[in-house]
Amino acid sequence: MSNIPKTPPLVEQLKGGLDAPICLTWELTYACNLACVHCLSSSGRRDPEELSTAEAKDLIDQLAALQVFYVNIGGGEPMLRKDFFEIVEHSVTNGVGVKFSTNGTYLDRAAAERLVALPYLDVQISLDGMTPEVNDAVRGEGSHAKALEAMGHLRDVGFEDFKISIVCTRHNVDQLDEFKALADDHGAQLRITRLRPSGRGVDSYHDLRLTNPQQRQVFHWILDHPDVLTGDSFFHLNALTTETGGPNLPGLNMCGAGRVVCLIDPIGDVYACPFVIHDEFLAGNVRDAGGFAHVWQESTLFTELREPTSAGACASCGSYDACQGGCMATKFFTGLPLDGPDPDCIHGHADEALAGIASGSAPRPSQDHSRPGAAVPVALTRKH
Amino acid sequence: MAFDPADRYRLSPRVGLRPEPFGALAYHYDTRRLVFLKSNDLVALVRSLESHASAADAIDAVVDPTTGRRSAYVTALASLCESGVVEPLLEPAA
């Protein structure tokens, strides 16, 4: 299709924004039974202002009218909402497919049977270590066992191609082959994504982030495993193509924040992406006049994000076209300028600036729904 | 099944098409794959497939033969067939 020259390159058009998002994340609740140290939404306690069942259904109707084909539902733990199935069923019967992320605690046999019967529904079980030792240090005691139980239920009821979703850390990166085998064993699909310093991740990022050699390892592993999903989250690693001379990672090589993706949080606030829950990236609320479409199409923030970006300090680097300067959210929450290198720049171009950020001076998330005292310290010793 | 321009095709009923400035976004509800249709002519072609006796006829109706882009549309349709966005239709045209 690329040889039909009619319009500017697709990526350039996508950067200018679309009438509706391609991919929308909707956190249903801030309530969560776990307290993962890298939780991007600092979840724990339900917010009293969360959307009601009627408001949630109305939002789905708005998304259907915009032809948003599917939503990624998350939280918090979305299955903690008493109306979880009611919301999901309303969505899939109105043409808005659902992929929801769960820690698996409440995904028992009965829930698995109900889920497998729904069309247009996909499930994603979060797991951050092949062993309880590695996983539970990040996600909490007993969470490894619960996730594995949920996967067993999905396999037993014949739920094909559910997703097992891993956030890559320096402690689990050597387990990628084992994760892949686990997914294959369950008839599931592996998904690996990049760690961001968002939510409670602002405090755990530096202990969990991949080392430079590990980042190279992940880049090649992804290229060797084209059937593994990545959410296009590792595009900053495409800077390596200037060394390898080889292909980019598959997927859209761009930051989609406010252009093709956004986040709707449990109280209806619309942020540019799931990883920037901060007032600076708040575009509006679905309860405002005009609803979600007005926020997406008219907000000042999203309009600005769709304007051409400057390469800034990266302009003189030969890799900028490949890596696009990396992830906006990751730069923001590590205190780096948005028009400079990503803290995980594979060439190390951010190392000096990062070292110069005074401890505690980087932005903090604008909200925190953590349960008091529930945060689990990262017990693993920092490797490397 | 390999794409054959001599056969009749249609836009899969399992696919949603969303018009965009660059053409359209196609979403396959079964495979959950998103596909970009990168020109408005291609979108028109895909929508018109069902009303022609063959994909070749549909292409001829959309493509200006003097510009010689026919092969590009055959390639594009073959790719869309592979991803399930368009599918063979075995009944003859009404």
mmCIF file with all atom_site columns, N, CA and C in Angstrom, chain A residues 185-226:
data_model
loop_
_atom_site.group_PDB
_atom_site.id
_atom_site.type_symbol
_atom_site.label_atom_id
_atom_site.label_alt_id
_atom_site.label_comp_id
_atom_site.label_asym_id
_atom_site.label_entity_id
_atom_site.label_seq_id
_atom_site.pdbx_PDB_ins_code
_atom_site.Cartn_x
_atom_site.Cartn_y
_atom_site.Cartn_z
_atom_site.occupancy
_atom_site.B_iso_or_equiv
_atom_site.pdbx_formal_charge
_atom_site.auth_seq_id
_atom_site.auth_comp_id
_atom_site.auth_asym_id
_atom_site.auth_atom_id
_atom_site.pdbx_PDB_model_num
ATOM 1   N N  . ASP A 1 185 ? 2.891  -22.056 26.358 1.00 0.00 ? 185 ASP A N  1
ATOM 2   C CA . ASP A 1 185 ? 2.303  -23.168 27.108 1.00 0.00 ? 185 ASP A CA 1
ATOM 3   C C  . ASP A 1 185 ? 0.826  -22.924 27.415 1.00 0.00 ? 185 ASP A C  1
ATOM 4   N N  . HIS A 1 186 ? 0.430  -21.653 27.480 1.00 0.00 ? 186 HIS A N  1
ATOM 5   C CA . HIS A 1 186 ? -0.966 -21.315 27.789 1.00 0.00 ? 186 HIS A CA 1
ATOM 6   C C  . HIS A 1 186 ? -1.773 -20.958 26.547 1.00 0.00 ? 186 HIS A C  1
ATOM 7   N N  . GLY A 1 187 ? -1.182 -21.123 25.381 1.00 0.00 ? 187 GLY A N  1
ATOM 8   C CA . GLY A 1 187 ? -1.882 -20.677 24.175 1.00 0.00 ? 187 GLY A CA 1
ATOM 9   C C  . GLY A 1 187 ? -2.094 -19.181 24.205 1.00 0.00 ? 187 GLY A C  1
ATOM 10  N N  . ALA A 1 188 ? -1.190 -18.485 24.886 1.00 0.00 ? 188 ALA A N  1
ATOM 11  C CA . ALA A 1 188 ? -1.316 -17.041 25.066 1.00 0.00 ? 188 ALA A CA 1
ATOM 12  C C  . ALA A 1 188 ? -0.281 -16.313 24.219 1.00 0.00 ? 188 ALA A C  1
ATOM 13  N N  . GLN A 1 189 ? -0.384 -14.994 24.199 1.00 0.00 ? 189 GLN A N  1
ATOM 14  C CA . GLN A 1 189 ? 0.557  -14.173 23.452 1.00 0.00 ? 189 GLN A CA 1
ATOM 15  C C  . GLN A 1 189 ? 1.325  -13.313 24.450 1.00 0.00 ? 189 GLN A C  1
ATOM 16  N N  . LEU A 1 190 ? 2.628  -13.250 24.289 1.00 0.00 ? 190 LEU A N  1
ATOM 17  C CA . LEU A 1 190 ? 3.447  -12.457 25.194 1.00 0.00 ? 190 LEU A CA 1
ATOM 18  C C  . LEU A 1 190 ? 3.460  -10.992 24.763 1.00 0.00 ? 190 LEU A C  1
ATOM 19  N N  . ARG A 1 191 ? 3.387  -10.112 25.752 1.00 0.00 ? 191 ARG A N  1
ATOM 20  C CA . ARG A 1 191 ? 3.486  -8.679  25.485 1.00 0.00 ? 191 ARG A CA 1
ATOM 21  C C  . ARG A 1 191 ? 4.516  -8.125  26.458 1.00 0.00 ? 191 ARG A C  1
ATOM 22  N N  . ILE A 1 192 ? 5.495  -7.432  25.953 1.00 0.00 ? 192 ILE A N  1
ATOM 23  C CA . ILE A 1 192 ? 6.481  -6.812  26.842 1.00 0.00 ? 192 ILE A CA 1
ATOM 24  C C  . ILE A 1 192 ? 6.478  -5.312  26.589 1.00 0.00 ? 192 ILE A C  1
ATOM 25  N N  . THR A 1 193 ? 6.523  -4.535  27.669 1.00 0.00 ? 193 THR A N  1
ATOM 26  C CA . THR A 1 193 ? 6.507  -3.084  27.487 1.00 0.00 ? 193 THR A CA 1
ATOM 27  C C  . THR A 1 193 ? 7.606  -2.427  28.315 1.00 0.00 ? 193 THR A C  1
ATOM 28  N N  . ARG A 1 194 ? 7.804  -1.191  27.982 1.00 0.00 ? 194 ARG A N  1
ATOM 29  C CA . ARG A 1 194 ? 8.862  -0.426  28.615 1.00 0.00 ? 194 ARG A CA 1
ATOM 30  C C  . ARG A 1 194 ? 8.415  0.100   29.977 1.00 0.00 ? 194 ARG A C  1
ATOM 31  N N  . LEU A 1 195 ? 9.298  0.045   30.955 1.00 0.00 ? 195 LEU A N  1
ATOM 32  C CA . LEU A 1 195 ? 9.064  0.660   32.261 1.00 0.00 ? 195 LEU A CA 1
ATOM 33  C C  . LEU A 1 195 ? 9.104  2.183   32.134 1.00 0.00 ? 195 LEU A C  1
ATOM 34  N N  . ARG A 1 196 ? 8.139  2.845   32.751 1.00 0.00 ? 196 ARG A N  1
ATOM 35  C CA . ARG A 1 196 ? 8.172  4.311   32.789 1.00 0.00 ? 196 ARG A CA 1
ATOM 36  C C  . ARG A 1 196 ? 8.212  4.793   34.240 1.00 0.00 ? 196 ARG A C  1
ATOM 37  N N  . PRO A 1 197 ? 8.781  5.978   34.440 1.00 0.00 ? 197 PRO A N  1
ATOM 38  C CA . PRO A 1 197 ? 8.860  6.522   35.803 1.00 0.00 ? 197 PRO A CA 1
ATOM 39  C C  . PRO A 1 197 ? 7.570  7.240   36.188 1.00 0.00 ? 197 PRO A C  1
ATOM 40  N N  . SER A 1 198 ? 6.415  6.626   35.887 1.00 0.00 ? 198 SER A N  1
ATOM 41  C CA . SER A 1 198 ? 5.130  7.273   36.106 1.00 0.00 ? 198 SER A CA 1
ATOM 42  C C  . SER A 1 198 ? 4.467  6.722   37.367 1.00 0.00 ? 198 SER A C  1
ATOM 43  N N  . GLY A 1 199 ? 3.560  7.509   37.949 1.00 0.00 ? 199 GLY A N  1
ATOM 44  C CA . GLY A 1 199 ? 2.887  7.062   39.160 1.00 0.00 ? 199 GLY A CA 1
ATOM 45  C C  . GLY A 1 199 ? 3.908  6.738   40.246 1.00 0.00 ? 199 GLY A C  1
ATOM 46  N N  . ARG A 1 200 ? 3.722  5.566   40.889 1.00 0.00 ? 200 ARG A N  1
ATOM 47  C CA . ARG A 1 200 ? 4.714  5.182   41.908 1.00 0.00 ? 200 ARG A CA 1
ATOM 48  C C  . ARG A 1 200 ? 6.048  4.833   41.269 1.00 0.00 ? 200 ARG A C  1
ATOM 49  N N  . GLY A 1 201 ? 6.036  4.702   39.935 1.00 0.00 ? 201 GLY A N  1
ATOM 50  C CA . GLY A 1 201 ? 7.282  4.432   39.220 1.00 0.00 ? 201 GLY A CA 1
ATOM 51  C C  . GLY A 1 201 ? 8.304  5.549   39.376 1.00 0.00 ? 201 GLY A C  1
ATOM 52  N N  . VAL A 1 202 ? 7.851  6.761   39.776 1.00 0.00 ? 202 VAL A N  1
ATOM 53  C CA . VAL A 1 202 ? 8.841  7.834   39.974 1.00 0.00 ? 202 VAL A CA 1
ATOM 54  C C  . VAL A 1 202 ? 9.844  7.426   41.047 1.00 0.00 ? 202 VAL A C  1
ATOM 55  N N  . ASP A 1 203 ? 9.395  6.594   41.990 1.00 0.00 ? 203 ASP A N  1
ATOM 56  C CA . ASP A 1 203 ? 10.287 6.205   43.087 1.00 0.00 ? 203 ASP A CA 1
ATOM 57  C C  . ASP A 1 203 ? 11.035 4.897   42.833 1.00 0.00 ? 203 ASP A C  1
ATOM 58  N N  . SER A 1 204 ? 10.575 4.096   41.875 1.00 0.00 ? 204 SER A N  1
ATOM 59  C CA . SER A 1 204 ? 11.217 2.794   41.655 1.00 0.00 ? 204 SER A CA 1
ATOM 60  C C  . SER A 1 204 ? 11.985 2.712   40.339 1.00 0.00 ? 204 SER A C  1
ATOM 61  N N  . TYR A 1 205 ? 11.779 3.734   39.499 1.00 0.00 ? 205 TYR A N  1
ATOM 62  C CA . TYR A 1 205 ? 12.360 3.697   38.151 1.00 0.00 ? 205 TYR A CA 1
ATOM 63  C C  . TYR A 1 205 ? 13.868 3.449   38.163 1.00 0.00 ? 205 TYR A C  1
ATOM 64  N N  . HIS A 1 206 ? 14.547 4.171   39.000 1.00 0.00 ? 206 HIS A N  1
ATOM 65  C CA . HIS A 1 206 ? 16.015 4.070   38.957 1.00 0.00 ? 206 HIS A CA 1
ATOM 66  C C  . HIS A 1 206 ? 16.514 2.716   39.456 1.00 0.00 ? 206 HIS A C  1
ATOM 67  N N  . ASP A 1 207 ? 15.711 2.035   40.257 1.00 0.00 ? 207 ASP A N  1
ATOM 68  C CA . ASP A 1 207 ? 16.095 0.699   40.718 1.00 0.00 ? 207 ASP A CA 1
ATOM 69  C C  . ASP A 1 207 ? 15.707 -0.392  39.725 1.00 0.00 ? 207 ASP A C  1
ATOM 70  N N  . LEU A 1 208 ? 14.724 -0.107  38.891 1.00 0.00 ? 208 LEU A N  1
ATOM 71  C CA . LEU A 1 208 ? 14.182 -1.142  38.019 1.00 0.00 ? 208 LEU A CA 1
ATOM 72  C C  . LEU A 1 208 ? 14.598 -1.003  36.553 1.00 0.00 ? 208 LEU A C  1
ATOM 73  N N  . ARG A 1 209 ? 14.977 0.199   36.152 1.00 0.00 ? 209 ARG A N  1
ATOM 74  C CA . ARG A 1 209 ? 15.196 0.440   34.714 1.00 0.00 ? 209 ARG A CA 1
ATOM 75  C C  . ARG A 1 209 ? 16.320 -0.436  34.168 1.00 0.00 ? 209 ARG A C  1
ATOM 76  N N  . LEU A 1 210 ? 16.206 -0.713  32.871 1.00 0.00 ? 210 LEU A N  1
ATOM 77  C CA . LEU A 1 210 ? 17.196 -1.552  32.216 1.00 0.00 ? 210 LEU A CA 1
ATOM 78  C C  . LEU A 1 210 ? 18.531 -0.832  32.125 1.00 0.00 ? 210 LEU A C  1
ATOM 79  N N  . THR A 1 211 ? 19.601 -1.591  32.229 1.00 0.00 ? 211 THR A N  1
ATOM 80  C CA . THR A 1 211 ? 20.920 -1.030  31.980 1.00 0.00 ? 211 THR A CA 1
ATOM 81  C C  . THR A 1 211 ? 21.102 -0.895  30.469 1.00 0.00 ? 211 THR A C  1
ATOM 82  N N  . ASN A 1 212 ? 22.121 -0.177  30.069 1.00 0.00 ? 212 ASN A N  1
ATOM 83  C CA . ASN A 1 212 ? 22.355 -0.004  28.634 1.00 0.00 ? 212 ASN A CA 1
ATOM 84  C C  . ASN A 1 212 ? 22.554 -1.350  27.924 1.00 0.00 ? 212 ASN A C  1
ATOM 85  N N  . PRO A 1 213 ? 23.396 -2.253  28.445 1.00 0.00 ? 213 PRO A N  1
ATOM 86  C CA . PRO A 1 213 ? 23.516 -3.564  27.762 1.00 0.00 ? 213 PRO A CA 1
ATOM 87  C C  . PRO A 1 213 ? 22.192 -4.328  27.734 1.00 0.00 ? 213 PRO A C  1
ATOM 88  N N  . GLN A 1 214 ? 21.399 -4.203  28.782 1.00 0.00 ? 214 GLN A N  1
ATOM 89  C CA . GLN A 1 214 ? 20.097 -4.890  28.796 1.00 0.00 ? 214 GLN A CA 1
ATOM 90  C C  . GLN A 1 214 ? 19.155 -4.321  27.747 1.00 0.00 ? 214 GLN A C  1
ATOM 91  N N  . GLN A 1 215 ? 19.222 -2.996  27.547 1.00 0.00 ? 215 GLN A N  1
ATOM 92  C CA . GLN A 1 215 ? 18.376 -2.394  26.515 1.00 0.00 ? 215 GLN A CA 1
ATOM 93  C C  . GLN A 1 215 ? 18.724 -2.947  25.135 1.00 0.00 ? 215 GLN A C  1
ATOM 94  N N  . ARG A 1 216 ? 20.027 -3.120  24.893 1.00 0.00 ? 216 ARG A N  1
ATOM 95  C CA . ARG A 1 216 ? 20.456 -3.697  23.606 1.00 0.00 ? 216 ARG A CA 1
ATOM 96  C C  . ARG A 1 216 ? 19.955 -5.127  23.472 1.00 0.00 ? 216 ARG A C  1
ATOM 97  N N  . GLN A 1 217 ? 20.014 -5.843  24.586 1.00 0.00 ? 217 GLN A N  1
ATOM 98  C CA . GLN A 1 217 ? 19.533 -7.222  24.623 1.00 0.00 ? 217 GLN A CA 1
ATOM 99  C C  . GLN A 1 217 ? 18.040 -7.279  24.244 1.00 0.00 ? 217 GLN A C  1
ATOM 100 N N  . VAL A 1 218 ? 17.244 -6.365  24.805 1.00 0.00 ? 218 VAL A N  1
ATOM 101 C CA . VAL A 1 218 ? 15.804 -6.338  24.522 1.00 0.00 ? 218 VAL A CA 1
ATOM 102 C C  . VAL A 1 218 ? 15.542 -6.004  23.055 1.00 0.00 ? 218 VAL A C  1
ATOM 103 N N  . PHE A 1 219 ? 16.292 -5.038  22.543 1.00 0.00 ? 219 PHE A N  1
ATOM 104 C CA . PHE A 1 219 ? 16.128 -4.642  21.141 1.00 0.00 ? 219 PHE A CA 1
ATOM 105 C C  . PHE A 1 219 ? 16.278 -5.851  20.215 1.00 0.00 ? 219 PHE A C  1
ATOM 106 N N  . HIS A 1 220 ? 17.352 -6.606  20.420 1.00 0.00 ? 220 HIS A N  1
ATOM 107 C CA . HIS A 1 220 ? 17.587 -7.759  19.542 1.00 0.00 ? 220 HIS A CA 1
ATOM 108 C C  . HIS A 1 220 ? 16.581 -8.870  19.815 1.00 0.00 ? 220 HIS A C  1
ATOM 109 N N  . TRP A 1 221 ? 16.185 -9.007  21.069 1.00 0.00 ? 221 TRP A N  1
ATOM 110 C CA . TRP A 1 221 ? 15.210 -10.061 21.407 1.00 0.00 ? 221 TRP A CA 1
ATOM 111 C C  . TRP A 1 221 ? 13.870 -9.781  20.714 1.00 0.00 ? 221 TRP A C  1
ATOM 112 N N  . ILE A 1 222 ? 13.464 -8.528  20.697 1.00 0.00 ? 222 ILE A N  1
ATOM 113 C CA . ILE A 1 222 ? 12.198 -8.178  20.034 1.00 0.00 ? 222 ILE A CA 1
ATOM 114 C C  . ILE A 1 222 ? 12.292 -8.463  18.529 1.00 0.00 ? 222 ILE A C  1
ATOM 115 N N  . LEU A 1 223 ? 13.432 -8.071  17.932 1.00 0.00 ? 223 LEU A N  1
ATOM 116 C CA . LEU A 1 223 ? 13.595 -8.331  16.497 1.00 0.00 ? 223 LEU A CA 1
ATOM 117 C C  . LEU A 1 223 ? 13.572 -9.827  16.205 1.00 0.00 ? 223 LEU A C  1
ATOM 118 N N  . ASP A 1 224 ? 14.069 -10.624 17.151 1.00 0.00 ? 224 ASP A N  1
ATOM 119 C CA . ASP A 1 224 ? 14.095 -12.080 16.955 1.00 0.00 ? 224 ASP A CA 1
ATOM 120 C C  . ASP A 1 224 ? 12.743 -12.738 17.233 1.00 0.00 ? 224 ASP A C  1
ATOM 121 N N  . HIS A 1 225 ? 11.829 -11.991 17.847 1.00 0.00 ? 225 HIS A N  1
ATOM 122 C CA . HIS A 1 225 ? 10.516 -12.550 18.216 1.00 0.00 ? 225 HIS A CA 1
ATOM 123 C C  . HIS A 1 225 ? 9.388  -11.662 17.711 1.00 0.00 ? 225 HIS A C  1
ATOM 124 N N  . PRO A 1 226 ? 9.165  -11.665 16.390 1.00 0.00 ? 226 PRO A N  1
ATOM 125 C CA . PRO A 1 226 ? 8.183  -10.733 15.819 1.00 0.00 ? 226 PRO A CA 1
ATOM 126 C C  . PRO A 1 226 ? 6.747  -10.989 16.281 1.00 0.00 ? 226 PRO A C  1
#
